[in-house]
mmCIF file with all atom_site columns, C-alpha atoms in Angstrom:
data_model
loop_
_atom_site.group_PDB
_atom_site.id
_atom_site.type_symbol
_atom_site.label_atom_id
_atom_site.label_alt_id
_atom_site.label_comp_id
_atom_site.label_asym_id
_atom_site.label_entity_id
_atom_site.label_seq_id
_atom_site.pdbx_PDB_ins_code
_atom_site.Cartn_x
_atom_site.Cartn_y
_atom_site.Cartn_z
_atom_site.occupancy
_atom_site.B_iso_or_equiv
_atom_site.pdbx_formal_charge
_atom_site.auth_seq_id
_atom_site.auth_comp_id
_atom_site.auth_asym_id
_atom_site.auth_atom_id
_atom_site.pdbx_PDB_model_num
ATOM 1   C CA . UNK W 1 1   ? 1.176   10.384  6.043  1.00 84.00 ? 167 UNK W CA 1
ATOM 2   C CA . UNK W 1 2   ? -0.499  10.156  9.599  1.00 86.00 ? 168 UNK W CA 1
ATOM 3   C CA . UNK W 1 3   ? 1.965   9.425   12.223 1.00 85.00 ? 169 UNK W CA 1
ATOM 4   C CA . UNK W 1 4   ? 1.345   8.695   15.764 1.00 82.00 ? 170 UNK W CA 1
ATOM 5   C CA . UNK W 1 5   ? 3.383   10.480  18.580 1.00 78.00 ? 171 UNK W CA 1
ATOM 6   C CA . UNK W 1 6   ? 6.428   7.703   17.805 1.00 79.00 ? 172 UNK W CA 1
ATOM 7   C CA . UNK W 1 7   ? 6.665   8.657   14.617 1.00 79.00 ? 173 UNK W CA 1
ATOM 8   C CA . UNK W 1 8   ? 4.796   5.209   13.599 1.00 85.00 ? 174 UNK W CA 1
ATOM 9   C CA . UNK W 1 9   ? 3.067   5.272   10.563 1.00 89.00 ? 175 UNK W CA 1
ATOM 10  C CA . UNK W 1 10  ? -0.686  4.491   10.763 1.00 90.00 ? 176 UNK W CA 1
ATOM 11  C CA . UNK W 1 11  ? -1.927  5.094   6.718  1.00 91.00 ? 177 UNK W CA 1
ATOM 12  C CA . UNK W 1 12  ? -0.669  7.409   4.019  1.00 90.00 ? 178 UNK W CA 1
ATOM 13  C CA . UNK W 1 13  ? -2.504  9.056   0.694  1.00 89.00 ? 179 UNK W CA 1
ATOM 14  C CA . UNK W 1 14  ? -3.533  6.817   -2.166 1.00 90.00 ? 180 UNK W CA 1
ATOM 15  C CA . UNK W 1 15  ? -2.160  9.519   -4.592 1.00 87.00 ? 181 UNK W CA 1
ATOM 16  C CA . UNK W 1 16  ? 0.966   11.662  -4.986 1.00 85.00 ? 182 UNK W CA 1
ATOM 17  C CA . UNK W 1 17  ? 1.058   15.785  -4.842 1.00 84.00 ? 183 UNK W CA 1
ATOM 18  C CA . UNK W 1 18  ? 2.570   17.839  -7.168 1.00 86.00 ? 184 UNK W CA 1
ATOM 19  C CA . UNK W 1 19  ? 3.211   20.457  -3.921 1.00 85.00 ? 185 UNK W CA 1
ATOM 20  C CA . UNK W 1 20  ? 3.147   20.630  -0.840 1.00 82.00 ? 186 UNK W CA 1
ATOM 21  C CA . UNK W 1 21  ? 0.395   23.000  -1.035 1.00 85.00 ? 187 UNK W CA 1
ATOM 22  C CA . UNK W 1 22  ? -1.835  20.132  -2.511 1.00 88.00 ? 188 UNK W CA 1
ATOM 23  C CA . UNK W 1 23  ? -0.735  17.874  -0.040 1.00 85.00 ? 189 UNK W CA 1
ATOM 24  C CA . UNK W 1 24  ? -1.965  19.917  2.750  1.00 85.00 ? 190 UNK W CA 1
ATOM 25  C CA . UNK W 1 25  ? -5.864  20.857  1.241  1.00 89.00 ? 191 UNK W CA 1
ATOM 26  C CA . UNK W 1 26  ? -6.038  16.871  0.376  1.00 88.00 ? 192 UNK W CA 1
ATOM 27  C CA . UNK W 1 27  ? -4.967  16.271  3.952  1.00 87.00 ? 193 UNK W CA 1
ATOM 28  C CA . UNK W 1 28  ? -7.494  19.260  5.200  1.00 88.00 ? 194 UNK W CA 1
ATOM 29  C CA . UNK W 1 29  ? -10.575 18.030  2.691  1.00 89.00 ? 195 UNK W CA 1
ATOM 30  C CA . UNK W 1 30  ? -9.931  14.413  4.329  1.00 89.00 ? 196 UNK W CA 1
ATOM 31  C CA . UNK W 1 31  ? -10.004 15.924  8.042  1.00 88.00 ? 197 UNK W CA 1
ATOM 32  C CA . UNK W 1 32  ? -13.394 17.380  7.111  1.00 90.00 ? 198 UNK W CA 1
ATOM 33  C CA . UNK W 1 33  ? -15.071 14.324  5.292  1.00 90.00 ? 199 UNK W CA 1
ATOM 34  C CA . UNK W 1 34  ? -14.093 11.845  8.191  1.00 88.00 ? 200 UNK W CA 1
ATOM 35  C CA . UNK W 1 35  ? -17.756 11.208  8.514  1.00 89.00 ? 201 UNK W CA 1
ATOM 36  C CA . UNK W 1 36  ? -18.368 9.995   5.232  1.00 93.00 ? 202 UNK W CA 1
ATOM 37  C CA . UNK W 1 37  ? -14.977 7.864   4.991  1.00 94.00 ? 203 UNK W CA 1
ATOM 38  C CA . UNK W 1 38  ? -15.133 3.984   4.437  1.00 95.00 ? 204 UNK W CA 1
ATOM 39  C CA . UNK W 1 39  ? -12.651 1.610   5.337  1.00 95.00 ? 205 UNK W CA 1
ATOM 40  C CA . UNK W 1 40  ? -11.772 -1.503  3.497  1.00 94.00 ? 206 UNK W CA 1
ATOM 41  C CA . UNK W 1 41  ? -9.944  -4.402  4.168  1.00 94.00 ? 207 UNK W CA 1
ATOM 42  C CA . UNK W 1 42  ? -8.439  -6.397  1.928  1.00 90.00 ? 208 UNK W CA 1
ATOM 43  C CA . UNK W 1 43  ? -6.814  -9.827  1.244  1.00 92.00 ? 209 UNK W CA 1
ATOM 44  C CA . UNK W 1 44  ? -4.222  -10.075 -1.172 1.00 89.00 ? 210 UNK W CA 1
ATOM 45  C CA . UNK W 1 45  ? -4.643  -13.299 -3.003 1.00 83.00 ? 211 UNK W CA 1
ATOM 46  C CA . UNK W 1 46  ? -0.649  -13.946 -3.640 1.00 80.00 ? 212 UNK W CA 1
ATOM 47  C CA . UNK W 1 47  ? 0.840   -13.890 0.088  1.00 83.00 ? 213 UNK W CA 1
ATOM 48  C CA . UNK W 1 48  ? -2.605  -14.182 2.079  1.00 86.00 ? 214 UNK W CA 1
ATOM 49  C CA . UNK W 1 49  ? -1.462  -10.941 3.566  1.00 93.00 ? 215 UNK W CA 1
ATOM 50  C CA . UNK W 1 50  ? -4.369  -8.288  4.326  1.00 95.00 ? 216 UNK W CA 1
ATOM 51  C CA . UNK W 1 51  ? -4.326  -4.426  3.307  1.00 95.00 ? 217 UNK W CA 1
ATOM 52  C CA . UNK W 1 52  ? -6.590  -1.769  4.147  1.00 95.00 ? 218 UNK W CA 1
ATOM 53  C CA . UNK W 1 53  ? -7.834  1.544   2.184  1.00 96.00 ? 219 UNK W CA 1
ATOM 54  C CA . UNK W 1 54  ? -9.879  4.012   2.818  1.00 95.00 ? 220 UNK W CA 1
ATOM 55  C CA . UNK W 1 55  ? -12.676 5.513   0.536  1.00 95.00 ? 221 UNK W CA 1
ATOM 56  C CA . UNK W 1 56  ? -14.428 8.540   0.337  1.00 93.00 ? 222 UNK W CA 1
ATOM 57  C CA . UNK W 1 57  ? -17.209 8.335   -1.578 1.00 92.00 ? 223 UNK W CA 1
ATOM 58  C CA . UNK W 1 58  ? -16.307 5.078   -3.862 1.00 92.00 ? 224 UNK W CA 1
ATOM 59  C CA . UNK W 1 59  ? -12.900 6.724   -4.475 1.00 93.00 ? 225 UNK W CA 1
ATOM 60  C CA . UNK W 1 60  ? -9.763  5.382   -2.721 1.00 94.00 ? 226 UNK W CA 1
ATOM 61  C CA . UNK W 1 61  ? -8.047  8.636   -0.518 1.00 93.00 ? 227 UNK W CA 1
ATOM 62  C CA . UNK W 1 62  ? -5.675  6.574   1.829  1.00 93.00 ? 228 UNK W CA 1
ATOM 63  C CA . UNK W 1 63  ? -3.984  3.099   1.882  1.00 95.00 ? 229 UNK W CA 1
ATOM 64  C CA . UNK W 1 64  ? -2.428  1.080   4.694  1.00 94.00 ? 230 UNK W CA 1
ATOM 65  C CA . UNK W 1 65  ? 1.718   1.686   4.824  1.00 90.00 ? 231 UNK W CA 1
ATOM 66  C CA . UNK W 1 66  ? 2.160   -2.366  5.016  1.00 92.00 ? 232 UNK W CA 1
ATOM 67  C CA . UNK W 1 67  ? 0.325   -5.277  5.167  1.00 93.00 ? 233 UNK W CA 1
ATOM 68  C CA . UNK W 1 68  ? -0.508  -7.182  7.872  1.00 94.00 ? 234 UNK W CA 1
ATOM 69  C CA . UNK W 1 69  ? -0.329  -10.879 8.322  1.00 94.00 ? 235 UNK W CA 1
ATOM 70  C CA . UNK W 1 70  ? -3.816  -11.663 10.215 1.00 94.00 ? 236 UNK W CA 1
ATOM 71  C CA . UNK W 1 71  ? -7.160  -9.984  8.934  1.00 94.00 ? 237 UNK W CA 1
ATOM 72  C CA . UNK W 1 72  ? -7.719  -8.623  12.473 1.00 95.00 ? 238 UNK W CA 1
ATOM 73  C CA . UNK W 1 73  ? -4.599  -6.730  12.518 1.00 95.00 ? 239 UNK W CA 1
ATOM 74  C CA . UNK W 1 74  ? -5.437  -4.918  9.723  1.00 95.00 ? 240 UNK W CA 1
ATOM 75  C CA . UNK W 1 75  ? -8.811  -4.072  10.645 1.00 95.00 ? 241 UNK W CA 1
ATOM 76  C CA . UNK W 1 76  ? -7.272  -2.882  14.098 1.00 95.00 ? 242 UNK W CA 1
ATOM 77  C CA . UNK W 1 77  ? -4.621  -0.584  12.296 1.00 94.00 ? 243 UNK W CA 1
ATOM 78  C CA . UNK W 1 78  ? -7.576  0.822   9.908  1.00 95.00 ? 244 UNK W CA 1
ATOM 79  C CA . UNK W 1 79  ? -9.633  1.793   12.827 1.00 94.00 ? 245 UNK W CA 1
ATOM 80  C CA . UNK W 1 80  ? -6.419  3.222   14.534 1.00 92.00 ? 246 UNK W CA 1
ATOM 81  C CA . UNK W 1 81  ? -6.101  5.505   11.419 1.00 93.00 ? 247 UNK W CA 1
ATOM 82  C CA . UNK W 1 82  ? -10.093 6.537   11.403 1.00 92.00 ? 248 UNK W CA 1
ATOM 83  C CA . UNK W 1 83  ? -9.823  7.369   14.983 1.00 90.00 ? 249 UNK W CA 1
ATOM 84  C CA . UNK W 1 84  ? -6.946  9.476   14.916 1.00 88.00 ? 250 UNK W CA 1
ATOM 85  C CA . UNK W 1 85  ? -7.706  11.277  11.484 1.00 86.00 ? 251 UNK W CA 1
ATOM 86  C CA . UNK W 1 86  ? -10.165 13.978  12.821 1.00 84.00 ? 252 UNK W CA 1
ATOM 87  C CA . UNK W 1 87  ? -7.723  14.698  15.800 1.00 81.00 ? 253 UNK W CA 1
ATOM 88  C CA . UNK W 1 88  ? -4.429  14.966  13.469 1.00 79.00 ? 254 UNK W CA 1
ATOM 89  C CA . UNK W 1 89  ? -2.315  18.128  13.323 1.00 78.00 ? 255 UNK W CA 1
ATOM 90  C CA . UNK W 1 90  ? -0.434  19.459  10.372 1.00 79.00 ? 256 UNK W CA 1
ATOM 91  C CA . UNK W 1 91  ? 3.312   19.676  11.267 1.00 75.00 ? 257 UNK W CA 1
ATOM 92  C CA . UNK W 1 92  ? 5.683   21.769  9.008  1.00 72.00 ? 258 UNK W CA 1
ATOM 93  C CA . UNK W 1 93  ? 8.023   20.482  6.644  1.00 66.00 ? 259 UNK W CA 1
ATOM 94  C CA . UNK W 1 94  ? 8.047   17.195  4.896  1.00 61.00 ? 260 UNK W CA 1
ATOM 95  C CA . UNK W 1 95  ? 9.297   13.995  4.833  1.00 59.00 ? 261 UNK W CA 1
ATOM 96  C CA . UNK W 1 96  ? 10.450  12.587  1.625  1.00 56.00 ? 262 UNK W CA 1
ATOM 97  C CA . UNK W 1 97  ? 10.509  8.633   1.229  1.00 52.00 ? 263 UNK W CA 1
ATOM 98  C CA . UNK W 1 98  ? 11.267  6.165   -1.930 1.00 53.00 ? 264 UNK W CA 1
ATOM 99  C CA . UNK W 1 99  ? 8.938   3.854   -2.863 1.00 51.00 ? 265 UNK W CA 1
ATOM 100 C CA . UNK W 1 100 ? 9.775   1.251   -5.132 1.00 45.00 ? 266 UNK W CA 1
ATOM 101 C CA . UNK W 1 101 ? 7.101   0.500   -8.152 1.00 47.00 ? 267 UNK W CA 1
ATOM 102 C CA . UNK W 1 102 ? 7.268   -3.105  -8.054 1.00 49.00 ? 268 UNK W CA 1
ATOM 103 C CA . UNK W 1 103 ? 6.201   -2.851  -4.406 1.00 48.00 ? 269 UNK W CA 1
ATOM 104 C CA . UNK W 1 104 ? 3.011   -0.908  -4.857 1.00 46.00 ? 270 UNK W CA 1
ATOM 105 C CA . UNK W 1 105 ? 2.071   -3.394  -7.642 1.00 50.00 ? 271 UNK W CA 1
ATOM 106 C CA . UNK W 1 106 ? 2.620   -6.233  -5.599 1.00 50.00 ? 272 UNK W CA 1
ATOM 107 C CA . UNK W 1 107 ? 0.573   -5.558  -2.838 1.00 49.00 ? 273 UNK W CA 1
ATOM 108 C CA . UNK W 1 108 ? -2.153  -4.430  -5.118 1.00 48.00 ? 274 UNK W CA 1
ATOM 109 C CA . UNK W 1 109 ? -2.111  -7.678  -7.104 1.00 51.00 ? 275 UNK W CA 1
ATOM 110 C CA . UNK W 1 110 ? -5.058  -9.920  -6.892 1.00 47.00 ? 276 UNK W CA 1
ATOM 111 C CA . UNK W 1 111 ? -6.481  -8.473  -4.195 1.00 48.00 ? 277 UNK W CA 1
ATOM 112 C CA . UNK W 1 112 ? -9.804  -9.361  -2.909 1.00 45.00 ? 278 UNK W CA 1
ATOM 113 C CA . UNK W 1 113 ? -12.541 -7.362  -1.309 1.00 47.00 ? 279 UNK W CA 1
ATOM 114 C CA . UNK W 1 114 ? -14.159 -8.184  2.293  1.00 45.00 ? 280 UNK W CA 1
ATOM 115 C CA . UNK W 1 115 ? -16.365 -5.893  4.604  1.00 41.00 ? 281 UNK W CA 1
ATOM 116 C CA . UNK W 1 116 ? -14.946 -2.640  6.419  1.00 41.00 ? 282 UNK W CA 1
ATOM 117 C CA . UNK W 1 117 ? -13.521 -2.815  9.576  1.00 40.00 ? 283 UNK W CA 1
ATOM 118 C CA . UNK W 1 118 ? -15.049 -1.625  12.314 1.00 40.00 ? 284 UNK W CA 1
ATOM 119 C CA . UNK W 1 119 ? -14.105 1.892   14.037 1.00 39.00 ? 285 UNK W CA 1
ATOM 120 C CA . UNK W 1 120 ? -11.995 2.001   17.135 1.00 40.00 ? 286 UNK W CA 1
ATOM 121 C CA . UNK W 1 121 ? -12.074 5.266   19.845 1.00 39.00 ? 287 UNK W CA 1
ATOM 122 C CA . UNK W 1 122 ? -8.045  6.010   20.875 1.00 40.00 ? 288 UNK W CA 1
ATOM 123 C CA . UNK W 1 123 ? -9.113  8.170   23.252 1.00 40.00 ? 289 UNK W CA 1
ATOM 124 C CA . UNK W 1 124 ? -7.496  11.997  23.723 1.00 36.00 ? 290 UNK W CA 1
ATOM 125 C CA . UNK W 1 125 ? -4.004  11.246  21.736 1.00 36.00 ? 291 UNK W CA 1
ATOM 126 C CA . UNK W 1 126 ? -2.352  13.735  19.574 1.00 38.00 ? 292 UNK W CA 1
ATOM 127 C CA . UNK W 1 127 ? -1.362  12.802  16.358 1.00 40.00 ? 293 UNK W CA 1
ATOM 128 C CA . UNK W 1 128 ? 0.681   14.146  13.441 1.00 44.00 ? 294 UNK W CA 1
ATOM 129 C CA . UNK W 1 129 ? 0.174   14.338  9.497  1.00 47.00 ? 295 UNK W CA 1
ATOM 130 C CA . UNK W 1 130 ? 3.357   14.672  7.970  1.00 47.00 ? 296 UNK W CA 1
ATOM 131 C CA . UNK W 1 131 ? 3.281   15.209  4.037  1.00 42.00 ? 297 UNK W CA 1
ATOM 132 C CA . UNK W 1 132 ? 5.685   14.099  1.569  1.00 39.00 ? 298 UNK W CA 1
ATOM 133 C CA . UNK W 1 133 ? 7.122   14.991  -1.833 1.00 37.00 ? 299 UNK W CA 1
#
């Protein structure tokens, strides 16, 4: 996960890790291919509610923690997250949340694609990746 200051959540991995271990070379791979990341927004077709991923290249690395209600919030909160990803800092230890299944599935459902959202500069703030198991 990459967490502002607050503790807010700006994006989290696509995928689960095994360790924490795997969590943290994902985390430092991602740091080092910021360049070459894409961000996607996307509307989901059930609520009208918009999403937002991020690809590296074609493959989806990091998903928005909610959805937004307007398509300009989301592409705000996705350029948050590419702002503040080659600035993060690992912290130590890890945060362990529940995620139900049916959620996931439902904000996946009948999604469809529009362009990536622009980048936005945050300036000098600090920011945290905490990992999860």
């Amino acid at each position: 996960m990459l967490c502002s200051p607050n503790n807010r959540i700006l994006g989290r991995g696509k995928q689960p890790f095994d360790t924490e271990a795997e969590c943290r070379e994902a985390v430092l791979g991602l740091v080092d291919a910021a360049d070459r990341l894409n961000p996607v927004s996307t509307a989901l077709g059930t609520s009208g509610h918009w999403v937002w991923r991020v690809e590296l290249d074609g493959v989806p690395v990091a998903v928005s923690h909610r959805s937004y209600l307007r398509a300009r919030e989301c592409q705000y909160n996705v350029g948050r997250f590419m702002a503040a990803l080659p600035a993060a800092l690992l912290t130590e230890g890890r945060r362990l949340l529940r995620e139900a299944p049916r959620a996931v599935e439902r904000l996946t459902r009948g999604a469809v694609e529009n362009p990536p959202a622009p980048r936005r500069a945050l300036g000098d703030t600090a920011w945290r990746v905490i990992s999860t198991a």
